[in-house]
Coordinates of N, CA and C in Angstrom, one line a residue:
K136 N 0.8 -1.4 0.1 CA -0.1 -0.2 -0.2 C 0.8 1.1 -0.2
L137 N 1.9 1.2 0.7 CA 2.8 2.3 0.5 C 3.5 2.5 -0.6
E138 N 4.1 1.7 -1.3 CA 4.3 1.6 -2.5 C 3.6 2.1 -3.6
T139 N 2.3 2.0 -3.3 CA 1.4 2.2 -4.3 C 1.0 3.9 -4.2
F140 N 1.0 4.1 -3.0 CA 0.7 5.4 -2.4 C 1.8 6.3 -3.1
V141 N 3.1 6.2 -2.6 CA 4.1 6.7 -3.1 C 4.5 7.0 -4.5
T142 N 4.2 5.6 -5.4 CA 4.3 5.8 -6.7 C 3.4 6.6 -7.5
T143 N 2.2 6.8 -6.9 CA 1.1 7.5 -7.6 C 1.3 8.9 -7.5
N144 N 1.4 9.2 -6.3 CA 1.8 10.9 -6.1 C 2.9 11.1 -6.5
I145 N 4.3 10.4 -7.2 CA 5.3 11.4 -7.5 C 5.0 11.1 -8.9
K146 N 4.3 10.5 -9.6 CA 3.8 10.6 -10.9 C 2.9 11.5 -11.0
R147 N 2.2 12.1 -10.0 CA 0.9 13.1 -9.9 C 2.0 14.5 -10.1
L148 N 3.0 14.4 -9.3 CA 3.3 15.7 -9.0 C 4.5 15.9 -10.3
G149 N 4.8 14.9 -11.1 CA 5.6 15.0 -12.4 C 7.1 14.8 -12.2
I150 N 7.5 14.2 -11.0 CA 8.9 13.7 -10.6 C 9.3 12.8 -11.3
V151 N 8.2 11.7 -11.6 CA 8.6 10.8 -12.7 C 7.4 10.9 -13.7
I152 N 7.7 10.2 -14.7 CA 6.7 10.1 -16.2 C 6.4 8.7 -16.3
S153 N 4.9 8.6 -15.9 CA 4.4 7.2 -16.4 C 4.7 6.6 -17.7
Q154 N 5.1 5.7 -17.8 CA 5.1 4.8 -19.2 C 4.2 4.0 -19.5
E155 N 3.3 4.6 -20.5 CA 2.2 4.0 -21.1 C 2.3 2.9 -21.9
T156 N 1.8 1.8 -21.9 CA 2.2 0.5 -22.8 C 1.1 0.7 -24.1
I157 N 1.3 0.3 -25.1 CA 0.1 0.3 -26.1 C -0.3 -1.3 -26.6
T158 N -1.4 -1.5 -26.9 CA -1.9 -3.0 -27.1 C -1.2 -3.4 -28.2
T159 N -1.4 -5.0 -28.3 CA -0.8 -5.6 -29.2 C -1.9 -5.2 -30.9
E160 N -3.0 -5.1 -30.5 CA -3.6 -4.6 -31.8 C -3.4 -3.2 -32.4
L161 N -3.1 -2.4 -31.7 CA -2.5 -1.0 -31.9 C -1.3 -1.0 -32.7
S162 N -0.3 -1.7 -32.1 CA 0.9 -1.8 -32.5 C 0.9 -2.7 -33.9
D163 N 0.2 -3.6 -33.7 CA 0.0 -4.1 -35.5 C -0.5 -3.3 -36.4
F164 N -1.4 -2.6 -35.9 CA -2.0 -1.4 -36.8 C -1.1 -0.5 -37.3
L165 N -0.2 -0.4 -36.3 CA 1.0 1.0 -36.8 C 1.7 0.4 -37.8
A166 N 2.3 -1.0 -37.5 CA 3.3 -1.4 -38.4 C 2.7 -1.7 -40.0
E167 N 1.3 -2.2 -39.8 CA 0.9 -2.4 -41.0 C 0.7 -1.1 -42.0
S168 N 0.4 -0.2 -41.3 CA 0.3 1.5 -41.7 C 1.5 1.7 -42.4
E169 N 2.4 1.7 -41.5 CA 3.9 2.0 -42.1 C 4.5 1.3 -43.2
K170 N 4.1 -0.1 -43.4 CA 4.3 -0.9 -44.3 C 3.7 -0.4 -45.7
S171 N 2.4 -0.1 -45.7 CA 1.5 0.7 -46.4 C 2.0 1.8 -47.2
I172 N 2.5 2.7 -46.1 CA 3.1 4.0 -46.7 C 4.3 3.9 -47.4
K173 N 5.2 3.0 -47.1 CA 6.3 2.5 -47.8 C 5.8 1.6 -49.2
D174 N 4.9 1.1 -49.3 CA 4.9 0.8 -50.5 C 4.0 1.3 -51.5
L175 N 3.5 2.9 -51.3 CA 3.2 4.0 -52.1 C 4.4 4.3 -52.8
P176 N 4.2 4.6 -54.1 CA 4.9 5.6 -55.0 C 5.8 6.6 -54.1
F177 N 7.1 6.6 -54.4 CA 7.9 7.2 -53.9 C 7.4 9.1 -54.1
V178 N 6.7 9.3 -55.1 CA 6.1 10.6 -55.4 C 5.1 10.9 -54.3
Y179 N 4.4 9.9 -54.2 CA 3.3 10.3 -53.1 C 3.9 10.2 -51.6
Q180 N 4.7 9.6 -51.3 CA 5.3 9.5 -49.9 C 6.2 11.0 -49.8
R181 N 6.5 11.6 -50.9 CA 7.1 13.1 -50.5 C 6.0 14.0 -50.5
L182 N 4.7 13.7 -51.4 CA 3.8 14.7 -51.4 C 2.9 14.7 -50.2
F183 N 2.7 13.6 -49.4 CA 2.1 13.5 -48.0 C 2.8 13.3 -46.8
R184 N 3.8 13.6 -46.9 CA 4.9 13.5 -45.8 C 4.5 14.8 -44.9
V185 N 4.3 14.1 -43.7 CA 4.2 15.2 -42.3 C 5.3 16.1 -42.0
L186 N 5.5 17.1 -42.8 CA 6.2 18.2 -42.5 C 5.7 19.5 -42.7
P187 N 6.2 20.6 -42.2 CA 5.9 22.2 -42.6 C 5.9 22.2 -43.9
L188 N 4.8 23.0 -44.5 CA 4.7 23.3 -45.8 C 5.7 24.7 -46.1
E189 N 6.4 24.5 -47.2 CA 7.0 25.4 -47.8 C 6.5 26.3 -49.0
D190 N 5.9 25.5 -49.8 CA 5.2 25.7 -50.9 C 3.7 26.1 -50.6
A191 N 3.4 27.5 -50.6 CA 2.1 28.0 -50.9 C 1.0 27.4 -51.5
S192 N 1.3 26.9 -52.3 CA 0.3 26.3 -53.5 C -0.6 25.3 -53.0
F193 N 0.2 24.7 -51.8 CA -0.3 23.2 -51.2 C -1.2 23.8 -50.2
F194 N -1.2 24.8 -49.6 CA -1.6 25.3 -48.5 C -3.4 25.7 -48.8
E195 N -4.0 25.4 -48.0 CA -5.6 25.3 -48.0 C -6.1 25.9 -46.3
G196 N -7.3 26.6 -46.7 CA -8.1 26.9 -45.6 C -7.2 28.2 -44.6
R197 N -7.4 28.2 -43.5 CA -6.9 29.1 -42.2 C -7.0 30.6 -42.9
R198 N -7.6 30.7 -43.5 CA -7.7 32.4 -44.1 C -7.8 33.2 -42.7
K199 N -9.0 32.9 -41.8 CA -9.2 33.8 -40.7 C -8.3 33.8 -39.7
E200 N -7.3 32.9 -39.5 CA -6.4 33.0 -38.8 C -5.2 33.9 -39.1
I201 N -4.8 33.9 -40.6 CA -3.9 34.7 -41.2 C -4.3 35.9 -41.2
N202 N -5.5 36.4 -41.5 CA -6.1 37.8 -41.4 C -5.8 38.3 -39.7
K203 N -6.1 37.3 -38.7 CA -5.8 37.8 -37.5 C -4.5 37.8 -37.1
L204 N -3.7 37.2 -37.7 CA -2.0 37.3 -37.6 C -1.5 38.8 -38.0
I205 N -2.2 39.0 -39.5 CA -1.9 40.4 -40.2 C -2.2 41.6 -39.4
N206 N -3.5 41.3 -39.0 CA -4.1 42.4 -37.9 C -3.3 42.9 -36.8
A207 N -2.8 42.0 -35.8 CA -1.9 41.8 -35.0 C -0.6 42.8 -35.1
Y208 N 0.1 42.3 -36.5 CA 1.1 43.1 -36.9 C 0.5 44.7 -37.4
N209 N -0.4 44.7 -37.8 CA -0.7 46.2 -38.2 C -1.0 47.0 -37.0
Q210 N -1.5 46.4 -35.8 CA -1.6 47.1 -34.5 C -0.3 47.3 -34.0
W211 N 0.7 46.7 -34.0 CA 2.0 46.6 -33.8 C 2.6 48.0 -34.3
T212 N 2.6 47.9 -35.7 CA 3.0 49.0 -36.3 C 2.4 50.7 -35.8
N213 N 1.4 50.3 -35.6 CA 0.8 51.4 -34.8 C 1.2 51.7 -33.7
G214 N 1.9 51.3 -32.8 CA 2.4 51.1 -31.5 C 1.4 50.4 -30.7
R215 N 0.6 49.7 -30.7 CA -0.4 49.0 -29.9 C -0.2 47.8 -29.3
V216 N -0.5 47.2 -28.3 CA 0.1 45.8 -28.0 C -0.1 44.9 -28.9
S217 N 0.6 44.0 -29.2 CA 0.5 43.2 -30.2 C 1.0 41.7 -30.1
A218 N 1.3 41.3 -28.8 CA 2.1 40.1 -28.8 C 1.0 38.9 -29.1
T219 N 1.3 37.7 -29.9 CA 0.5 37.0 -30.2 C 0.8 35.7 -29.8
I220 N -0.4 34.7 -29.5 CA 0.1 33.3 -29.1 C -0.9 32.5 -30.0
V221 N -0.3 31.5 -30.7 CA -1.2 30.7 -31.6 C -1.4 29.8 -31.1
T222 N -2.3 28.9 -31.1 CA -2.5 27.8 -30.2 C -3.0 26.3 -31.1
G223 N -2.8 25.2 -31.2 CA -3.4 24.2 -31.9 C -2.9 22.7 -31.3
E224 N -3.4 21.6 -31.6 CA -3.3 20.6 -31.4 C -1.8 20.3 -32.1
K225 N -1.1 19.2 -31.7 CA 0.3 18.7 -32.2 C 0.0 18.4 -33.7
G226 N 0.8 18.7 -34.7 CA 0.6 18.1 -36.3 C -0.5 19.0 -36.8
V227 N -1.0 20.3 -36.3 CA -2.2 20.6 -36.8 C -1.9 21.7 -38.2
G228 N -0.6 21.7 -38.1 CA -0.1 22.9 -39.5 C 0.4 24.2 -38.8
L229 N 0.9 24.4 -37.6 CA 1.0 25.8 -36.9 C 2.3 26.2 -37.5
T230 N 3.3 25.4 -37.8 CA 4.7 26.0 -38.7 C 4.3 26.4 -40.3
S231 N 3.3 25.7 -40.6 CA 3.0 26.1 -42.0 C 2.2 27.0 -42.3
L232 N 1.4 27.4 -41.3 CA 0.7 28.5 -41.0 C 1.6 29.9 -40.8
L233 N 2.6 29.7 -40.1 CA 3.5 30.6 -39.8 C 4.2 30.9 -41.0
N234 N 4.7 30.1 -41.9 CA 5.4 30.2 -42.8 C 4.6 31.0 -44.1
L235 N 3.1 30.7 -44.0 CA 2.6 31.5 -45.2 C 2.1 32.8 -44.6
F236 N 2.2 32.9 -43.5 CA 2.2 34.4 -42.8 C 3.0 35.4 -43.3
L237 N 4.3 34.9 -43.1 CA 5.2 35.4 -43.1 C 5.5 35.7 -44.7
E238 N 5.2 34.8 -45.7 CA 5.3 35.2 -47.1 C 4.3 36.1 -47.3
E239 N 2.9 36.1 -47.2 CA 2.0 37.1 -47.2 C 2.3 38.6 -46.7
L240 N 2.9 38.7 -45.7 CA 3.4 39.7 -44.8 C 4.2 40.7 -45.7
G241 N 5.1 40.0 -46.0 CA 6.1 40.6 -46.9 C 6.9 41.8 -46.1
S242 N 7.0 41.8 -44.8 CA 7.6 42.9 -44.1 C 9.2 43.2 -44.3
S243 N 9.3 44.2 -44.2 CA 10.7 44.5 -44.4 C 11.4 44.4 -43.3
C244 N 10.9 44.2 -42.0 CA 11.4 44.0 -40.5 C 12.4 42.5 -40.8
E245 N 13.6 42.7 -40.1 CA 14.1 41.5 -39.9 C 13.3 40.4 -39.1
I246 N 13.4 39.2 -39.8 CA 12.5 38.1 -39.1 C 13.6 36.6 -38.4
V247 N 13.2 36.9 -37.1 CA 14.1 35.9 -36.3 C 13.1 34.6 -35.9
R248 N 13.4 33.4 -36.4 CA 12.7 32.3 -35.8 C 13.6 31.5 -34.9
I249 N 12.9 31.2 -33.8 CA 13.1 30.2 -32.5 C 12.2 29.2 -32.3
S250 N 13.1 28.1 -32.0 CA 12.3 26.6 -31.9 C 13.2 26.1 -31.2
S251 N 12.6 25.6 -29.8 CA 13.5 24.3 -29.1 C 12.9 23.3 -29.2
V252 N 13.7 22.2 -30.1 CA 13.1 20.7 -30.2 C 13.3 19.9 -29.0
K253 N 13.8 20.4 -27.8 CA 13.6 19.9 -26.3 C 13.6 20.9 -25.4
N254 N 13.0 20.2 -24.1 CA 12.8 21.1 -22.9 C 14.0 21.7 -22.4
L255 N 14.1 23.4 -22.3 CA 14.8 23.9 -21.4 C 14.8 23.8 -20.1
G256 N 15.7 23.3 -19.3 CA 15.6 23.0 -18.2 C 16.4 24.0 -17.1
T257 N 17.2 24.8 -18.0 CA 18.1 25.8 -16.9 C 17.9 27.1 -18.0
E258 N 18.2 28.3 -17.5 CA 18.2 29.8 -17.6 C 19.2 29.7 -18.7
A259 N 20.7 28.9 -18.5 CA 21.5 28.9 -19.4 C 21.3 28.4 -21.1
E260 N 20.4 27.2 -20.9 CA 19.8 26.7 -22.3 C 18.8 28.0 -22.8
F261 N 18.4 28.7 -22.2 CA 17.3 29.9 -22.7 C 18.2 30.6 -23.3
Y262 N 19.0 31.5 -22.8 CA 20.0 32.1 -23.1 C 20.9 31.8 -24.7
Q263 N 21.2 30.4 -24.4 CA 21.9 29.9 -25.5 C 21.1 30.0 -26.7
L264 N 19.7 29.4 -26.4 CA 18.9 29.2 -27.8 C 18.7 30.6 -28.3
F265 N 18.5 31.7 -27.5 CA 18.3 33.2 -27.9 C 19.7 33.8 -28.9
G266 N 21.0 33.3 -28.0 CA 22.1 33.6 -28.6 C 22.2 33.2 -29.9
L267 N 22.0 32.0 -30.3 CA 22.3 31.2 -31.5 C 21.2 32.0 -32.5
A268 N 20.0 32.3 -32.2 CA 19.2 33.1 -33.2 C 19.4 34.6 -33.7
L269 N 20.2 34.7 -32.5 CA 20.7 36.7 -32.8 C 22.1 36.7 -32.9
N270 N 22.8 35.5 -33.4 CA 24.2 35.5 -33.4 C 24.9 36.2 -32.2
N271 N 24.7 36.0 -31.3 CA 25.3 36.8 -30.1 C 25.6 35.7 -28.8
K272 N 26.3 35.2 -28.6 CA 26.8 34.2 -27.6 C 26.9 34.5 -26.3
D273 N 27.3 35.9 -26.0 CA 27.2 36.4 -24.7 C 26.2 36.9 -23.9
L274 N 25.2 36.6 -23.7 CA 24.1 37.0 -23.6 C 23.6 36.7 -22.0
S275 N 23.0 37.7 -21.3 CA 22.3 37.8 -20.0 C 21.0 38.4 -20.2
F276 N 20.1 38.2 -19.4 CA 18.8 39.1 -19.5 C 19.0 40.4 -20.0
D277 N 19.7 41.4 -19.2 CA 19.6 42.7 -19.4 C 20.2 42.8 -20.9
K278 N 21.3 42.2 -21.1 CA 22.0 42.2 -22.5 C 20.8 41.9 -23.7
L279 N 20.1 40.9 -23.3 CA 19.2 40.6 -24.5 C 18.2 41.7 -24.4
V280 N 17.7 42.1 -23.5 CA 16.7 43.4 -23.7 C 17.3 44.4 -24.4
T281 N 18.5 44.8 -23.8 CA 19.4 45.9 -24.8 C 19.5 45.5 -26.3
N282 N 19.9 44.4 -26.6 CA 20.5 44.0 -27.8 C 18.9 44.2 -28.5
L283 N 17.7 43.8 -28.1 CA 16.5 43.8 -29.1 C 15.8 45.1 -29.2
N284 N 16.1 46.2 -28.0 CA 15.5 47.2 -27.9 C 16.2 48.6 -28.5
E285 N 17.7 48.2 -28.8 CA 18.4 49.3 -29.8 C 18.5 48.7 -31.0
G286 N 18.3 47.6 -31.4 CA 18.6 47.1 -32.4 C 17.3 47.4 -33.9
P287 N 17.6 47.1 -34.9 CA 16.4 47.4 -35.8 C 15.2 46.7 -35.5
K288 N 14.0 46.8 -35.9 CA 12.7 46.4 -35.5 C 12.4 45.0 -36.1
K289 N 12.2 44.2 -35.6 CA 12.0 42.9 -35.6 C 10.6 42.3 -35.2
I290 N 10.8 41.1 -36.3 CA 9.6 40.0 -36.0 C 10.3 38.8 -35.1
I291 N 9.8 38.5 -34.3 CA 10.5 37.0 -33.6 C 9.3 35.9 -33.5
I292 N 9.5 35.0 -34.3 CA 8.4 33.8 -34.1 C 9.4 32.9 -33.4
V293 N 8.4 32.5 -31.8 CA 9.1 31.6 -31.1 C 8.1 30.4 -31.3
E294 N 8.4 29.2 -31.5 CA 7.6 28.0 -31.7 C 8.0 27.2 -30.6
N295 N 7.0 26.0 -30.3 CA 7.2 25.6 -29.3 C 7.3 25.6 -27.7
L296 N 6.5 26.8 -27.7 CA 6.6 27.1 -26.0 C 6.3 26.0 -25.0
Q297 N 5.6 24.9 -25.2 CA 5.6 23.9 -24.5 C 6.8 23.0 -24.0
N298 N 7.9 23.4 -24.8 CA 9.1 23.0 -24.6 C 10.1 24.0 -23.3
F299 N 9.7 25.2 -23.4 CA 10.0 26.2 -22.3 C 9.7 26.0 -20.6
Y300 N 9.2 25.1 -20.5 CA 8.8 24.9 -19.1 C 9.2 23.3 -18.9
L301 N 8.9 22.8 -17.5 CA 9.0 21.6 -16.8 C 8.1 21.7 -15.6
K302 N 7.8 20.4 -15.5 CA 6.7 20.2 -14.7 C 7.1 19.8 -13.4
R303 N 7.9 20.9 -12.5 CA 8.3 20.8 -11.5 C 8.5 21.8 -10.7
V304 N 8.9 22.0 -9.2 CA 9.3 23.2 -8.6 C 10.0 23.8 -9.1
G305 N 10.0 25.2 -9.6 CA 10.9 26.0 -10.5 C 11.0 25.9 -11.8
G306 N 10.1 25.0 -12.4 CA 9.8 24.6 -13.8 C 9.5 25.8 -14.8
F307 N 9.0 27.1 -14.1 CA 8.3 28.1 -14.9 C 9.1 29.1 -15.3
T308 N 10.7 28.8 -14.8 CA 11.6 30.1 -14.6 C 11.8 30.5 -16.2
N309 N 11.9 29.7 -17.1 CA 12.3 30.2 -18.8 C 11.1 30.9 -19.4
I310 N 10.0 30.2 -19.0 CA 8.8 30.6 -19.4 C 8.4 32.1 -19.0
K311 N 8.7 32.3 -17.5 CA 8.7 33.8 -17.0 C 9.7 34.8 -17.4
L312 N 10.8 34.2 -17.9 CA 11.9 35.1 -18.6 C 11.3 35.7 -19.9
L313 N 10.5 34.4 -20.7 CA 10.4 34.8 -22.1 C 9.1 36.3 -21.9
T314 N 8.3 35.8 -21.1 CA 7.1 36.9 -20.9 C 7.6 38.2 -20.4
E315 N 8.4 38.2 -19.7 CA 9.2 39.3 -19.0 C 10.1 40.1 -20.5
L316 N 10.6 39.2 -21.1 CA 11.4 39.6 -22.6 C 10.4 40.4 -23.3
I317 N 9.1 39.9 -23.7 CA 8.2 40.1 -24.4 C 7.5 41.6 -23.9
S318 N 7.3 41.8 -22.8 CA 6.8 42.8 -22.1 C 7.8 44.1 -22.2
L319 N 9.0 44.0 -22.2 CA 10.1 44.8 -22.1 C 10.4 45.3 -23.5
T320 N 10.4 44.5 -24.5 CA 10.9 44.8 -25.7 C 9.5 45.0 -26.9
R321 N 8.4 45.1 -26.5 CA 7.1 45.0 -27.3 C 7.1 46.4 -28.4
Q322 N 7.7 47.4 -28.0 CA 7.9 48.4 -28.9 C 8.6 48.0 -30.2
K323 N 9.9 47.6 -30.2 CA 10.7 47.2 -30.9 C 10.4 45.9 -31.8
V324 N 9.9 44.8 -31.0 CA 9.7 43.4 -31.6 C 8.4 43.1 -31.3
H325 N 7.8 42.6 -32.6 CA 6.6 42.0 -32.8 C 6.6 40.6 -32.4
W326 N 5.9 40.2 -31.3 CA 6.3 38.7 -31.0 C 5.1 37.6 -31.5
V327 N 5.4 36.8 -32.0 CA 4.3 35.6 -32.5 C 4.8 34.1 -31.7
V328 N 4.0 33.7 -31.0 CA 4.3 32.6 -30.1 C 3.3 31.6 -30.4
G329 N 4.0 30.3 -30.8 CA 3.2 28.9 -31.0 C 3.3 28.3 -30.1
C330 N 2.4 27.5 -29.4 CA 1.9 26.4 -28.4 C 1.2 25.4 -29.0
T331 N 1.1 24.2 -28.4 CA 0.2 23.0 -28.6 C -1.1 23.4 -27.8
Q332 N -1.9 23.1 -27.9 CA -3.4 23.4 -27.3 C -3.3 23.1 -25.6
Y333 N -3.0 21.8 -25.3 CA -2.9 21.1 -24.3 C -1.8 21.6 -23.3
A334 N -0.6 22.3 -23.6 CA 0.3 23.0 -23.0 C -0.2 24.3 -22.7
Y335 N -1.0 25.1 -23.6 CA -1.5 26.3 -23.5 C -2.5 25.8 -22.3
N336 N -3.4 24.9 -22.3 CA -4.4 24.7 -21.2 C -4.0 24.7 -20.0
Y337 N -2.6 24.0 -20.1 CA -1.8 24.1 -18.7 C -1.2 25.1 -17.9
L338 N -0.9 25.9 -19.1 CA -0.1 27.2 -18.6 C -1.0 28.3 -18.1
E339 N -2.3 28.4 -18.7 CA -3.4 29.1 -18.6 C -4.0 28.9 -17.0
K340 N -3.9 27.6 -16.8 CA -4.6 27.3 -15.4 C -3.6 27.3 -14.5
T341 N -2.0 27.6 -14.9 CA -1.4 27.6 -13.6 C -0.7 28.9 -13.6
I342 N -0.1 29.5 -14.8 CA 0.6 30.9 -14.3 C -0.3 32.0 -15.3
N343 N -1.6 31.7 -15.9 CA -2.2 32.6 -16.6 C -1.6 33.4 -17.7
I344 N -1.1 32.5 -18.4 CA -0.4 33.0 -19.9 C -0.8 33.6 -20.7
S345 N -2.2 34.0 -20.8 CA -3.0 34.6 -21.6 C -2.8 36.0 -21.4
E346 N -2.5 36.4 -19.9 CA -2.2 37.8 -19.6 C -1.2 38.6 -20.6
H347 N -0.3 37.8 -20.9 CA 0.8 38.4 -21.4 C 0.8 38.7 -23.1
F348 N -0.3 38.2 -23.4 CA -0.6 38.3 -24.9 C -1.8 39.1 -25.5
G349 N -1.7 40.1 -26.5 CA -2.9 40.7 -27.1 C -3.8 40.1 -27.8
Y350 N -3.3 39.1 -28.4 CA -4.1 38.5 -29.4 C -3.8 36.8 -29.0
N351 N -4.9 36.1 -28.9 CA -4.9 34.7 -28.8 C -5.6 34.0 -30.0
I352 N -4.8 33.1 -30.6 CA -5.4 32.7 -32.1 C -5.3 31.3 -32.0
P353 N -6.6 30.8 -31.8 CA -6.4 29.3 -32.0 C -6.9 28.6 -32.9
L354 N -6.3 27.7 -33.6 CA -6.5 26.9 -35.0 C -7.5 26.0 -34.6
E355 N -8.6 26.4 -35.4 CA -9.8 25.4 -35.3 C -9.5 24.2 -36.5
D356 N -10.6 23.0 -36.2 CA -10.3 22.1 -36.9 C -10.6 22.4 -38.4
L357 N -10.0 21.7 -39.2 CA -10.4 21.9 -40.9 C -11.8 21.4 -41.2
S358 N -12.4 21.9 -42.1 CA -13.7 21.4 -42.2 C -13.2 20.3 -43.3
F359 N -14.4 19.5 -43.7 CA -14.3 18.1 -44.4 C -14.0 18.7 -46.0
E360 N -14.7 19.6 -46.2 CA -14.2 20.0 -47.9 C -12.8 20.6 -47.7
E361 N -12.3 21.5 -46.7 CA -11.0 21.5 -46.9 C -9.8 20.8 -46.9
I362 N -10.2 19.6 -46.1 CA -9.5 18.5 -46.0 C -9.4 17.7 -47.3
V363 N -10.2 17.6 -47.7 CA -10.7 17.0 -49.4 C -9.7 17.8 -50.3
K364 N -9.5 19.1 -50.4 CA -9.0 20.1 -51.1 C -7.4 19.9 -50.8
I365 N -7.1 19.7 -49.5 CA -5.9 19.6 -49.5 C -5.2 17.9 -50.1
I366 N -6.1 17.0 -50.3 CA -5.6 15.8 -50.6 C -5.4 16.0 -52.2
E367 N -6.8 16.8 -53.1 CA -6.9 16.7 -54.0 C -5.6 17.6 -54.7
K368 N -5.1 18.7 -54.0 CA -4.2 19.5 -54.4 C -2.8 18.8 -54.7
R369 N -2.4 17.7 -53.7 CA -1.0 17.2 -53.6 C -1.2 15.9 -54.9
H370 N -2.4 15.3 -54.9 CA -2.7 14.3 -55.9 C -2.4 15.0 -57.4
A371 N -3.0 16.2 -57.6 CA -3.0 16.7 -58.9 C -1.6 16.8 -59.6
V372 N -0.6 17.1 -59.0 CA 1.0 17.1 -59.2 C 1.5 15.6 -59.1
S373 N 0.8 14.5 -58.8 CA 1.6 13.2 -58.6 C 1.9 12.6 -60.1
G374 N 1.0 13.0 -60.9 CA 1.0 12.2 -62.2 C -0.2 11.2 -62.4
Y375 N -0.4 10.8 -61.3 CA -1.4 9.8 -61.4 C -2.9 9.5 -61.5
N376 N -3.5 8.9 -61.8 CA -4.7 8.9 -62.1 C -5.7 8.2 -60.9
L377 N -6.4 8.9 -60.2 CA -7.1 8.5 -59.1 C -8.6 7.9 -59.2
I378 N -8.6 6.6 -58.7 CA -10.2 5.8 -58.8 C -10.6 5.5 -57.7
F379 N -12.0 5.9 -57.3 CA -12.4 5.0 -56.0 C -13.2 4.2 -56.2
E380 N -13.3 2.9 -55.9 CA -13.7 1.9 -56.0 C -15.2 2.0 -55.4
P381 N -16.1 1.3 -55.7 CA -17.5 1.5 -55.3 C -17.6 0.8 -53.7

């Protein structure tokens, strides 16, 4: 009983991560799906791979979200609070949306993109990430603020906000550094931050993350018609004929 109590509570506190096992049926399904994908023509594998879009001709939908992003940028050029957070489920196409937004915007401002593929556990990793993006390895918080406020106007895109915190005591240090940085540099930098939906919900309940952003843009589900168009656009350039069996 004591072992069960201790194990349950350390998992609940996030000290250890519980490992979820998958069923045999699910494992077999994933293996068969992977094999089926590999049996497709190579051009199809390329057209339907799960990667952010760089070619706007394949993009479909999200007109409302792009207009909101452009509006937030226009508000910033007029001197208003414009820091923006974009939220959506993992794999929903957030990076593709930001790519198209920047292409349509056509701003003369310097664009800096920052994305962490791993969780930032220390302040040093936070400064290292920004140092690489800004080509300045010797950064502290004050130096970073000065660098951004004294330099030319910028648009900074920060993706994967969910990797800026850890579920432990003191785990919000880097999130708080980022939000303070946004507050102190908002006149010279237009901030656009991307975050997965569940991480955003967690941050909203714990540290009220929304109060640091003037605009919150959730990515809604694509309609059935939009999904069909996405598939048809890719198929159209494959060179193959498509037949639907009864």
